[in-house]
Short mmCIF file of C-alpha atoms and ligand atoms in Angstrom, two decimals:
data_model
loop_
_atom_site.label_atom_id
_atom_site.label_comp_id
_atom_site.label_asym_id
_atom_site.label_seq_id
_atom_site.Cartn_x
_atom_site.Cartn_y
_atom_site.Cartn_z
CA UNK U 1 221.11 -63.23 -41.42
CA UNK U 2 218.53 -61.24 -42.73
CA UNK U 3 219.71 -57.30 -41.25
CA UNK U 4 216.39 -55.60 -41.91
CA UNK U 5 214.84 -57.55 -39.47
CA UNK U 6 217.57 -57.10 -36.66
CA UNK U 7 215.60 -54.08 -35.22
CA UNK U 8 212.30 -56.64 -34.72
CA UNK U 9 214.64 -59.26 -33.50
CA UNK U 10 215.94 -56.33 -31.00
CA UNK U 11 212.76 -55.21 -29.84
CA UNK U 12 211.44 -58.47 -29.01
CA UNK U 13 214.43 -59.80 -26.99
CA UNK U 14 214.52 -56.09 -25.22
CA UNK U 15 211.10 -56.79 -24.10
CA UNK U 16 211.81 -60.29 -22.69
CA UNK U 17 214.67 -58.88 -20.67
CA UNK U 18 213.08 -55.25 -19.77
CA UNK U 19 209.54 -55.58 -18.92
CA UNK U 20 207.92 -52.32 -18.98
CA UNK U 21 208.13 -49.64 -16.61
CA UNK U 22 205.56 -47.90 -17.00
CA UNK U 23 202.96 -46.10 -15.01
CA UNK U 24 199.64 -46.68 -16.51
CA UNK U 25 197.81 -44.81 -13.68
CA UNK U 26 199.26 -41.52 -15.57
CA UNK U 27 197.48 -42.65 -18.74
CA UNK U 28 194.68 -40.79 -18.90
CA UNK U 29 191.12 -43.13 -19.47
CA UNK U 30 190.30 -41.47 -22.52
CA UNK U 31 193.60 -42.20 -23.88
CA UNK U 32 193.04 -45.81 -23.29
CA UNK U 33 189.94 -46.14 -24.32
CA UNK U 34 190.64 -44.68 -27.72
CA UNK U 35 193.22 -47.70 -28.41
CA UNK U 36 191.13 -50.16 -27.39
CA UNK U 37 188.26 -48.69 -29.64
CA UNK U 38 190.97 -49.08 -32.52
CA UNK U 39 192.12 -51.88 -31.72
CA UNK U 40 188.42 -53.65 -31.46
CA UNK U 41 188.08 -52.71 -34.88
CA UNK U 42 191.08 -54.31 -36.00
CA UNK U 43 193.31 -51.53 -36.34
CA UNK U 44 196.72 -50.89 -34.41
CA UNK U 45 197.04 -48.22 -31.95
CA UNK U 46 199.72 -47.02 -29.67
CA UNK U 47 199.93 -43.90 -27.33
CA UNK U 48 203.08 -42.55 -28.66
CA UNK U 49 205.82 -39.48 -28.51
CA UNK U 50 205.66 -37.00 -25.08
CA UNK U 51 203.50 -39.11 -23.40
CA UNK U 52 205.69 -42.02 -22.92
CA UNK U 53 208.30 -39.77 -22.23
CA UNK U 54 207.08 -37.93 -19.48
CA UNK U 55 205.13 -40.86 -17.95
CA UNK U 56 208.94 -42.40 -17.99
CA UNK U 57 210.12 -39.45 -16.34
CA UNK U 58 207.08 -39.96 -13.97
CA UNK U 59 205.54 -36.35 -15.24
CA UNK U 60 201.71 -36.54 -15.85
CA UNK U 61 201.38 -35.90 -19.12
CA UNK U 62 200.05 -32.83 -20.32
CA UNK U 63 197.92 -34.39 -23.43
CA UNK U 64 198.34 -37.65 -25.40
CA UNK U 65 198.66 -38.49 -28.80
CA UNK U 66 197.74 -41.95 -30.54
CA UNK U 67 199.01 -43.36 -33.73
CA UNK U 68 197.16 -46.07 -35.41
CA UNK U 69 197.46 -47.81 -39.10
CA UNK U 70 193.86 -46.24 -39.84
CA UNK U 71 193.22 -43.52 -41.46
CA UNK U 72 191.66 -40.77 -40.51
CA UNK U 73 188.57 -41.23 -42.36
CA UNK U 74 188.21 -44.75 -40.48
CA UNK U 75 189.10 -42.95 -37.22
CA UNK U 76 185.96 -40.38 -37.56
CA UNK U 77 184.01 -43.14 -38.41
CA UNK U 78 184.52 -45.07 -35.09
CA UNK U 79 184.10 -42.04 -32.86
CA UNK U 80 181.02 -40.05 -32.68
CA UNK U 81 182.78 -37.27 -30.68
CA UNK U 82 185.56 -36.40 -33.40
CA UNK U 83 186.68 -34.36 -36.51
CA UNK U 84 189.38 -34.28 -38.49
CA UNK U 85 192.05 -31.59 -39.06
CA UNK U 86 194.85 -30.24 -40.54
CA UNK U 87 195.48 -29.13 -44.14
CA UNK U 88 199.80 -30.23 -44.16
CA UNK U 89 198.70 -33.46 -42.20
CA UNK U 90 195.31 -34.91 -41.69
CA UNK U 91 194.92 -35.41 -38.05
CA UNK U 92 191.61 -36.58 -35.95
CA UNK U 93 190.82 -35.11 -32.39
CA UNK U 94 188.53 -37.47 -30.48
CA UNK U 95 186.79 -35.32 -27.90
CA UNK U 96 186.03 -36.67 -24.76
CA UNK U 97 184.36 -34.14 -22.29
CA UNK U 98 187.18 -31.65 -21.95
CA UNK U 99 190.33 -33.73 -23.33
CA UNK U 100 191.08 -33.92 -26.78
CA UNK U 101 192.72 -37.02 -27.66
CA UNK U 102 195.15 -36.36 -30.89
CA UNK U 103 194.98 -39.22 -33.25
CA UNK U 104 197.14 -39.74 -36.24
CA UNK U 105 198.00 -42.04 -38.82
CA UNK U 106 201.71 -44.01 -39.53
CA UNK U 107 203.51 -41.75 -42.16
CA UNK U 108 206.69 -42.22 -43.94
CA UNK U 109 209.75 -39.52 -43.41
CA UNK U 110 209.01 -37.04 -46.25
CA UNK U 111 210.92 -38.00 -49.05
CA UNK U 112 210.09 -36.03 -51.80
CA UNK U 113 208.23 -33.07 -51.03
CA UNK U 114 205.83 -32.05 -53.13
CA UNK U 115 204.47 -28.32 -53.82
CA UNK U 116 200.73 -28.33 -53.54
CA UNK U 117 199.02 -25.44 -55.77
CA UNK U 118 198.59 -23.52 -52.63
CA UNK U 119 201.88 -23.90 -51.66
CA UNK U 120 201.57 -25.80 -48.88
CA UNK U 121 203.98 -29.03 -48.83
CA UNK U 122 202.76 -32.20 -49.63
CA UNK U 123 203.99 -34.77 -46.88
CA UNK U 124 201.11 -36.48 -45.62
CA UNK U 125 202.08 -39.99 -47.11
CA UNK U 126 200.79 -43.01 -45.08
CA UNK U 127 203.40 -45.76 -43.98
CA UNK U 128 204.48 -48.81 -41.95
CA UNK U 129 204.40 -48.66 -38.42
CA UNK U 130 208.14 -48.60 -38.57
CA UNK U 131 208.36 -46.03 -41.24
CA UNK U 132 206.60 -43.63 -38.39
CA UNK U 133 208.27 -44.65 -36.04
CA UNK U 134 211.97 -43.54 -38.10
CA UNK U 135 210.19 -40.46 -39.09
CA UNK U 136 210.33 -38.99 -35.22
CA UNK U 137 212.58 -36.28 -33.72
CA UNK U 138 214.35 -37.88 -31.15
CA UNK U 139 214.62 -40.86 -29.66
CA UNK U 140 212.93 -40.26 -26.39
CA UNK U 141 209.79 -39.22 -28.67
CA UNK U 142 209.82 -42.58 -30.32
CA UNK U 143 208.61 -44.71 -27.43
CA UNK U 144 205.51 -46.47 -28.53
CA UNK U 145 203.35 -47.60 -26.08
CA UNK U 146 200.30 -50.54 -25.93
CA UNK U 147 198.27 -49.95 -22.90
CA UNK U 148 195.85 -52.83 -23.56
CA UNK U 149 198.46 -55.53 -23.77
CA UNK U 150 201.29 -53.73 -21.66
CA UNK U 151 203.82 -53.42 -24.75
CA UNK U 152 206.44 -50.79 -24.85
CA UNK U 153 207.75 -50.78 -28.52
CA UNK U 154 211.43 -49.10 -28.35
CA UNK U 155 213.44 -49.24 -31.80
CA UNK U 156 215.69 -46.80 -31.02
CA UNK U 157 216.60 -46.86 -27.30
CA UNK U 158 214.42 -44.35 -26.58
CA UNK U 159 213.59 -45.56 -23.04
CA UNK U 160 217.48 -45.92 -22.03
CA UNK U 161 217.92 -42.43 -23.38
CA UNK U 162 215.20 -41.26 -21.64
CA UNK U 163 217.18 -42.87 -17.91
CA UNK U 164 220.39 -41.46 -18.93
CA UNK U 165 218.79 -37.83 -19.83
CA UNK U 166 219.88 -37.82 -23.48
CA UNK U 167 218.23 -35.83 -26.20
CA UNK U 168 219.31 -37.83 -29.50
CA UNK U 169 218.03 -37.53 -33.16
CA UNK U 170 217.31 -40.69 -34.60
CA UNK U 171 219.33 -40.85 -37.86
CA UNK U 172 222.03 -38.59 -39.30
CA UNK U 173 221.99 -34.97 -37.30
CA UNK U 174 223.26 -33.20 -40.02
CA UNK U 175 220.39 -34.68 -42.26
CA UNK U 176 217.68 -34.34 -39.39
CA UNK U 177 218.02 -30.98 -39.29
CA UNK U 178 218.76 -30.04 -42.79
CA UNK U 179 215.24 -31.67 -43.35
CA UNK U 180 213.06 -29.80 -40.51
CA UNK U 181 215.20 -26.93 -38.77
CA UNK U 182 212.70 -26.90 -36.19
CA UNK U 183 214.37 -29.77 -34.79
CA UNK U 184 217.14 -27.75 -33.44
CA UNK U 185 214.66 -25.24 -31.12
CA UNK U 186 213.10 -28.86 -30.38
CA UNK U 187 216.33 -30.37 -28.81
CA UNK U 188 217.13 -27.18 -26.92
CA UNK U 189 213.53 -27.31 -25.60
CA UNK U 190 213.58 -30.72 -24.68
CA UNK U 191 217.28 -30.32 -22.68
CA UNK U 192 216.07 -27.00 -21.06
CA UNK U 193 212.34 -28.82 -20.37
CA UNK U 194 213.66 -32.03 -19.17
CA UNK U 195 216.89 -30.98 -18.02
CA UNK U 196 218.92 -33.41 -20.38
CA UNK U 197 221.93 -33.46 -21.80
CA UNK U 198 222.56 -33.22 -25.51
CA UNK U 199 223.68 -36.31 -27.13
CA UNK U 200 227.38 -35.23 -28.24
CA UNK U 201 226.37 -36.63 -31.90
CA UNK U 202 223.71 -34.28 -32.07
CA UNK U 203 225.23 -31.53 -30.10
CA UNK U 204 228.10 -31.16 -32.54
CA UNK U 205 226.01 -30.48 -35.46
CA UNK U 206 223.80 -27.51 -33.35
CA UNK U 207 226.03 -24.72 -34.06
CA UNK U 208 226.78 -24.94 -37.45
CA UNK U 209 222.99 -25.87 -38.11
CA UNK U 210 221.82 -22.53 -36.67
CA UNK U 211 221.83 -20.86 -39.94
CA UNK U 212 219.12 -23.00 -41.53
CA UNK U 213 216.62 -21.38 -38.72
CA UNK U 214 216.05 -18.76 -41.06
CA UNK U 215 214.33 -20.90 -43.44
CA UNK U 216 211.73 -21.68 -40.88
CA UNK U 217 208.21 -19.55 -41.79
CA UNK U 218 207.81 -17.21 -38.76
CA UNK U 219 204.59 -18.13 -37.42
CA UNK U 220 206.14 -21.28 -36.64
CA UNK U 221 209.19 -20.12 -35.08
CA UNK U 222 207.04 -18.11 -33.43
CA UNK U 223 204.80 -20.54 -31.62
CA UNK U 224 208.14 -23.23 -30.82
CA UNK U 225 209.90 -19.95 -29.01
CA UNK U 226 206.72 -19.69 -27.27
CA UNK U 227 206.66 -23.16 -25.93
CA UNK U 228 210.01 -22.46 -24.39
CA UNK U 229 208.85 -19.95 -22.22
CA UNK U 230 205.45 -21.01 -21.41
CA UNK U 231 206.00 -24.64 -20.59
CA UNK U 232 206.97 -24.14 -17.01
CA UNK U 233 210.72 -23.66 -17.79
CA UNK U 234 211.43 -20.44 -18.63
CA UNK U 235 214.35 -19.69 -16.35
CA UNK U 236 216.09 -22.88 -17.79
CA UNK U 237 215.43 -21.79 -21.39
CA UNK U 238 216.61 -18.35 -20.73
CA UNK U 239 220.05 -19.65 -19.96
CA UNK U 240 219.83 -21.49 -23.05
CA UNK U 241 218.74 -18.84 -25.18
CA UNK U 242 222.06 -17.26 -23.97
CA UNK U 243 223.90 -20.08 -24.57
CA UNK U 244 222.82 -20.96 -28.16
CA UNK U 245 222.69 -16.86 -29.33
CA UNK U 246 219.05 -17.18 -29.93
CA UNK U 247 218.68 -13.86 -27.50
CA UNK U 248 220.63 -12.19 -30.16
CA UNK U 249 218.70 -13.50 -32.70
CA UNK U 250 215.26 -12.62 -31.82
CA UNK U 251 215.38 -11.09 -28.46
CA UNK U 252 219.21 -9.25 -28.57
CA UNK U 253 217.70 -6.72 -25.26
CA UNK U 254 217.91 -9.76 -23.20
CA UNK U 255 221.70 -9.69 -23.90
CA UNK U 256 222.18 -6.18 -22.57
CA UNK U 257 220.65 -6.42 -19.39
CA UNK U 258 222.32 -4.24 -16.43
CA UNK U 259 221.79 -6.64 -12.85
CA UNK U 260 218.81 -5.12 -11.88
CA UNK U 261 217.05 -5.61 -14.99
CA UNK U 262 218.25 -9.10 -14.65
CA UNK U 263 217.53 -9.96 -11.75
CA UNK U 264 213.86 -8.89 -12.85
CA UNK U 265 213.61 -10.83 -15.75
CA UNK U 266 214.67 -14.06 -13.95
CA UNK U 267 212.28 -13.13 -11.09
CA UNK U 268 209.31 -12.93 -13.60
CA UNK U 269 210.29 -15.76 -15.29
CA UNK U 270 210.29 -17.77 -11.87
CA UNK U 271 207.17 -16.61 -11.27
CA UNK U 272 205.78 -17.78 -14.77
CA UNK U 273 207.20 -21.29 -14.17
CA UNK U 274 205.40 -21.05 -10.75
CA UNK U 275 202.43 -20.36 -11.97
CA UNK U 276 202.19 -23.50 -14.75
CA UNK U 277 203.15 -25.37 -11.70
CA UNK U 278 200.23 -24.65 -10.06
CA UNK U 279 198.37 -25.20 -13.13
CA UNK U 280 197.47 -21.58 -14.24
CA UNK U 281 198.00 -19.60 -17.15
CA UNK U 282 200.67 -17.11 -18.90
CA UNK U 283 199.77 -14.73 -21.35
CA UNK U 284 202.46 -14.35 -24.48
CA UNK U 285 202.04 -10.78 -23.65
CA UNK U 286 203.30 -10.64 -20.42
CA UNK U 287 206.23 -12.82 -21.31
CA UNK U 288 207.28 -10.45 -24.02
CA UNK U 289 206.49 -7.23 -21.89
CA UNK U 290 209.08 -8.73 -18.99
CA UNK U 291 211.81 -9.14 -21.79
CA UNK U 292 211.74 -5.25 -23.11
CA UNK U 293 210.70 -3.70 -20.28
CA UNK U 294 214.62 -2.45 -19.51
CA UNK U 295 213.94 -1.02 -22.64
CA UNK U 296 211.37 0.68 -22.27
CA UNK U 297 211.73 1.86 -18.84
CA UNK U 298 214.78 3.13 -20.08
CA UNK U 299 213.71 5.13 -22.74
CA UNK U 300 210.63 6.38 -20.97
CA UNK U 301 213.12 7.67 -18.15
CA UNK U 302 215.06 9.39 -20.64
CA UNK U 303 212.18 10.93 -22.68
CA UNK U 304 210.55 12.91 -19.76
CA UNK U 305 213.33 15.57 -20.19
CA UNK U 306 211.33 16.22 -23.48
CA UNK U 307 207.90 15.55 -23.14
CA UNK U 308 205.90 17.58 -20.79
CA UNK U 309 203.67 14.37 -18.99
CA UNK U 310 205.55 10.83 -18.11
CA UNK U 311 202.56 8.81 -19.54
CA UNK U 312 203.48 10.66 -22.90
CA UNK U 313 207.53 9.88 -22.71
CA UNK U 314 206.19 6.32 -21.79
CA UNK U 315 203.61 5.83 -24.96
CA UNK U 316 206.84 7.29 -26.97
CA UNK U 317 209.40 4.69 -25.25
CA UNK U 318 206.63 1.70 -25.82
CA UNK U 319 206.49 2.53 -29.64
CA UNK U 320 209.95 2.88 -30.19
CA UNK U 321 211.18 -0.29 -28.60
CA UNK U 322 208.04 -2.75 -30.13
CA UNK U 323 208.95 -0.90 -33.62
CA UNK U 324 213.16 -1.93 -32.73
CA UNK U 325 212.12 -5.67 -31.81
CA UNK U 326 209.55 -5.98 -35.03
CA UNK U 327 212.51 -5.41 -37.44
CA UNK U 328 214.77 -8.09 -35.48
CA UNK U 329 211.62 -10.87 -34.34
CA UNK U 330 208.05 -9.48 -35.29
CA UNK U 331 205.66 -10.02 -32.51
CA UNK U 332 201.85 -10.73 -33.18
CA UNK U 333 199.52 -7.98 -32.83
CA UNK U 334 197.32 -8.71 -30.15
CA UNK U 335 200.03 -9.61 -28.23
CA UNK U 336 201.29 -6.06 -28.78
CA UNK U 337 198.49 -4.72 -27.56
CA UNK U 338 198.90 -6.60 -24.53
CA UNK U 339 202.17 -5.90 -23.57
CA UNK U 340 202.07 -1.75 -24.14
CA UNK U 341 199.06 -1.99 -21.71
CA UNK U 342 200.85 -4.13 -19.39
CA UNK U 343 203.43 -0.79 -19.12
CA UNK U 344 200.91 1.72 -19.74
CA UNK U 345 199.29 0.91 -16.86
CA UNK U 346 202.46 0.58 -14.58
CA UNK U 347 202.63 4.77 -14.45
CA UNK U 348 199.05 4.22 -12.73
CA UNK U 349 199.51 2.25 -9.70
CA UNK U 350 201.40 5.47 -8.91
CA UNK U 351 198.29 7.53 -8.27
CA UNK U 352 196.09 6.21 -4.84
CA UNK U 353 193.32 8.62 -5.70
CA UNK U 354 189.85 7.04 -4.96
CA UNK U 355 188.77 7.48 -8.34
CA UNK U 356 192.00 5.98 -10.00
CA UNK U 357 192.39 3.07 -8.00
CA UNK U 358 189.11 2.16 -8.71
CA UNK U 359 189.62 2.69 -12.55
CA UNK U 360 192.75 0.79 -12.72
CA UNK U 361 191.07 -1.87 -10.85
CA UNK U 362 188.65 -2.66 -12.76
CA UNK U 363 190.70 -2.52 -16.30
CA UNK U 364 190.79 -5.80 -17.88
CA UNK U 365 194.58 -5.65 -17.89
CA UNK U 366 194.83 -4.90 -14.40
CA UNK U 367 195.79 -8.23 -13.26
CA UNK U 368 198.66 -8.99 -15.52
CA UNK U 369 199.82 -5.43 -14.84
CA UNK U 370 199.40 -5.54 -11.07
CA UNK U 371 201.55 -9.22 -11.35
CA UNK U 372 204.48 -7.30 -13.18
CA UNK U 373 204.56 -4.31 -10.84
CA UNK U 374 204.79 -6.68 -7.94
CA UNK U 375 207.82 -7.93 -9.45
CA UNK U 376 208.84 -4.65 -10.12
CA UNK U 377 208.76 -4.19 -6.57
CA UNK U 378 210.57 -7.35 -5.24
CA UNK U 379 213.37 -6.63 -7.85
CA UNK U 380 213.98 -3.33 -6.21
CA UNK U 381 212.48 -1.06 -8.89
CA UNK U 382 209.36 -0.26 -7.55
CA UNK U 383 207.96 1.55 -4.00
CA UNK U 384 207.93 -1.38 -1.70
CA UNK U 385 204.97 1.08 0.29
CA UNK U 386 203.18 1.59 -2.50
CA UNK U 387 203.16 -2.50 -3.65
CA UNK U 388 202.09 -3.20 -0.18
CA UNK U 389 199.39 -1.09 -0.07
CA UNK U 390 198.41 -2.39 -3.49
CA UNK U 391 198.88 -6.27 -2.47
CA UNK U 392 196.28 -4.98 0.81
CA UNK U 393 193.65 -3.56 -1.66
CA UNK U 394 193.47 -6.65 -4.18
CA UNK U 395 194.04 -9.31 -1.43
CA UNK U 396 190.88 -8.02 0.91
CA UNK U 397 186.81 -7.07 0.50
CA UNK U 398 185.31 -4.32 -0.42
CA UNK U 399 184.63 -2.83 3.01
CA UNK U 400 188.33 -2.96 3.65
CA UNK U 401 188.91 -1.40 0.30
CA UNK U 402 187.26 1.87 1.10
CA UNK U 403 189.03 1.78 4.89
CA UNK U 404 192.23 1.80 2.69
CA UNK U 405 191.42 4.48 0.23
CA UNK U 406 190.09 6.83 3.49
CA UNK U 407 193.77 5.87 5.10
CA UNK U 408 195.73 7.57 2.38
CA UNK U 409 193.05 10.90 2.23
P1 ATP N 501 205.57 -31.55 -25.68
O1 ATP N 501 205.61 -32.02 -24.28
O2 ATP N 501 206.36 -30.32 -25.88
O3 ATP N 501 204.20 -31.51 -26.29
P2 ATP N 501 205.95 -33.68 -27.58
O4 ATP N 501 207.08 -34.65 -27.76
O5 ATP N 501 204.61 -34.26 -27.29
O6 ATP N 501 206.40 -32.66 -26.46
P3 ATP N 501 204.79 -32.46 -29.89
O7 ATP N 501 205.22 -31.21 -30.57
O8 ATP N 501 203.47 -32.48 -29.21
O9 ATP N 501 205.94 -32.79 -28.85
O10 ATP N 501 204.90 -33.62 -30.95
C1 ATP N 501 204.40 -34.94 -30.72
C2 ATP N 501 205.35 -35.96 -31.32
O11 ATP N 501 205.45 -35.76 -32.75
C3 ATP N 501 206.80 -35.86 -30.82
O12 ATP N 501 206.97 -36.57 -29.62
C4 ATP N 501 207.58 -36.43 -31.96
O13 ATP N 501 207.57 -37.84 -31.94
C5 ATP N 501 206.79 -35.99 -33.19
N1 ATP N 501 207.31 -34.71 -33.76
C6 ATP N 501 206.88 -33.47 -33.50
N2 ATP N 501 207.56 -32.55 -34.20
C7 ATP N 501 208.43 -33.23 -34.96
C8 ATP N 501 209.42 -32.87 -35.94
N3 ATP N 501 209.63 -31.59 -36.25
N4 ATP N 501 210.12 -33.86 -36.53
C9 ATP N 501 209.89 -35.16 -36.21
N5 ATP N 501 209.00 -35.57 -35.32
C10 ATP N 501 208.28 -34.64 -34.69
MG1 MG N 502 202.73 -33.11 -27.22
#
């Protein structure tokens, strides 16, 4: 018997026995109707990777990704609305209204990478549909899926994985990760995200894989330790963080929080995953400015013996502990600037004078700020009077406004 062609011979008896399961009412129409423009022209498309994993899960997928046998030239070509990007991999985005519809074309695992003369890796080498499928993460991100003819292709057990809440490389861990050490932020995202387990294959070769994060260019390390904490699951990726020493990697003041602090930080972080819940947006900013505030406060506390204004032992406290945390984990600029007015302002919402209620209100920062000094408050380190009256003034019109701001004179 031919062996190369047992995983075929697998996927087509596993769809004779398992007819699919999934929910095409959380495929989104523009999704569909890019694969069955593709596929009118002869070409083979699949929605593929989170999709099919969340729909599975019975999440609504957040965005959806196609692959397809054409390249991306051909791709622009069918679709008026599109344009192609990406300088590692060529990718085409097929706009439609607001979504964006990420289309891209089978590639082979890279092999052999090659240097490019501006440095950039060479590893955008077309394949088999197989070939891209065996060049995915895990295999809950390998489920492909046909929405015109209702076919789930599965060549790794992806699906079953997916039931059982398993996060498992396809392939060899030890190679997997040697060959992108993303993967290993991507498998704690995914268990922390999804709340799965660790396959214990994969799990064994975490730890003594962590090294080989330092090999990853910053910006994207960077962007995956955003996801973690802007995805909606930030309390569960804390605890992780913890778990895995990545807090004492990159963010080591998270693992000297006193209980008050803590119990901050979690609140916040509740309050972030909250928020994406209901479908609204967190700033990197105020992320970061939750994790250091102890920090700062800290130091600001401990400067006003020396300086002869608080904002002043603040502005000192802010620049010390963002110049500490850029020698461990740089942070990007503007979301520097974000965060230090994020505390700056926090000394303000002391002061109920007309004119500097007014002034705070209006700042463009004033609603992230006002957000982290309510939590301030619930945690128990800020004037429950003073939030109240605050919560009052933003949450009524202007005519009660000025009633308020007479009250206090
Ligand atoms: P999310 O919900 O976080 O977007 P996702 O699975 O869609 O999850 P993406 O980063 O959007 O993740 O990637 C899309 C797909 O590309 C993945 O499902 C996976 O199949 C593949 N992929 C992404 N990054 C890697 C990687 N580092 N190695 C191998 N495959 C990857
Ligand atoms: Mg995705």
């Amino acid at each position: 018997m031919n062996l190369n062609a047992l995983p075929c011979l697998f996927r087509k008896i596993n769809q004779l026995v398992n007819p699919t399961r999934i929910n095409d009412h959380l495929i989104s129409e523009a999704a569909i109707n890019v694969v069955s423009q593709l596929q009118s022209n002869n070409y083979e498309a699949y929605i593929v990777g989170g999709a099919i994993r969340d729909i599975l899960l019975n999440y609504p997928p957040k965005d959806f990704d196609i692959a397809t046998n054409a390249k991306p030239e051909e791709v622009r070509k069918i679709f008026k609305h599109s344009r192609i990007i990406g300088r590692r991999f060529k990718l085409v985005h097929v706009i439609n209204k607001r979504e964006v519809i990420e289309v891209s074309t089978f590639r082979t695992a890279p092999l052999e990478k090659i240097h490019m003369k501006n440095g950039i890796l060479k590893d955008n080498e077309y394949g088999s549909m197989d070939e891209d499928i065996k060049r995915r993460d895990f295999t809950i991100n390998a489920l492909y899926y046909d929405p015109i003819n209702k076919k789930l292709i599965d060549t790794y057990g992806g699906e079953g994985d997916v039931r059982n809440r398993k996060v498992r490389l396809i392939g060899d861990p030890q190679k997997r990760f040697k060959e992108d050490p993303i993967r290993l932020l991507r498998a704690l995202r995914f268990s922390a995200k999804l709340d799965m387990k660790i396959h214990h294959e994969t799990l064994i070769q975490i730890k003594p894989s962590m090294k080989l994060l330092e090999t990853i260019p910053h910006s994207r390390l960077f962007d995956e330790i955003l996801k973690f904490f802007l995805s909606g699951h930030a309390r569960n990726s804390l605890q992780i963080f913890k778990e895995y020493n990545l807090t004492k990697k990159y963010l080591p003041s998270l693992d000297n929080l006193n209980a008050s602090f803590e119990k901050f930080v979690y609140m916040a972080l509740d309050n972030c995953d909250q928020r994406i819940a209901n479908n609204k947006h967190i700033s990197p900013g105020f992320i970061f400015s939750v994790f250091l505030w102890q920090d700062v406060f800290q130091l600001w506390k401990k400067n006003e013996i020396k300086y002869p204004h608080s904002s002043l032992a603040l502005n000192d406290a802010i620049e010390k502990v963002i110049s500490k945390q850029n020698k461990i984990f740089p942070i990007q600029k503007r979301f520097l600037i974000a965060m230090s007015e994020i505390w700056r302002l926090q000394i303000r919402f002391e002061n109920l004078s007309q004119k500097k209620v007014y002034r705070l209100f209006s700042h463009p920062r004033f609603r992230a700020a006002y957000d982290f000094m309510l939590i301030r408050s619930e945690s128990g380190q800020f004037n429950k009077n003073l939030s109240e009256w605050w919560r009052k003034f933003v949450e009524t019109d202007d005519v009660a406004r000025k009633k308020l701001i007479n009250k206090i004179k």
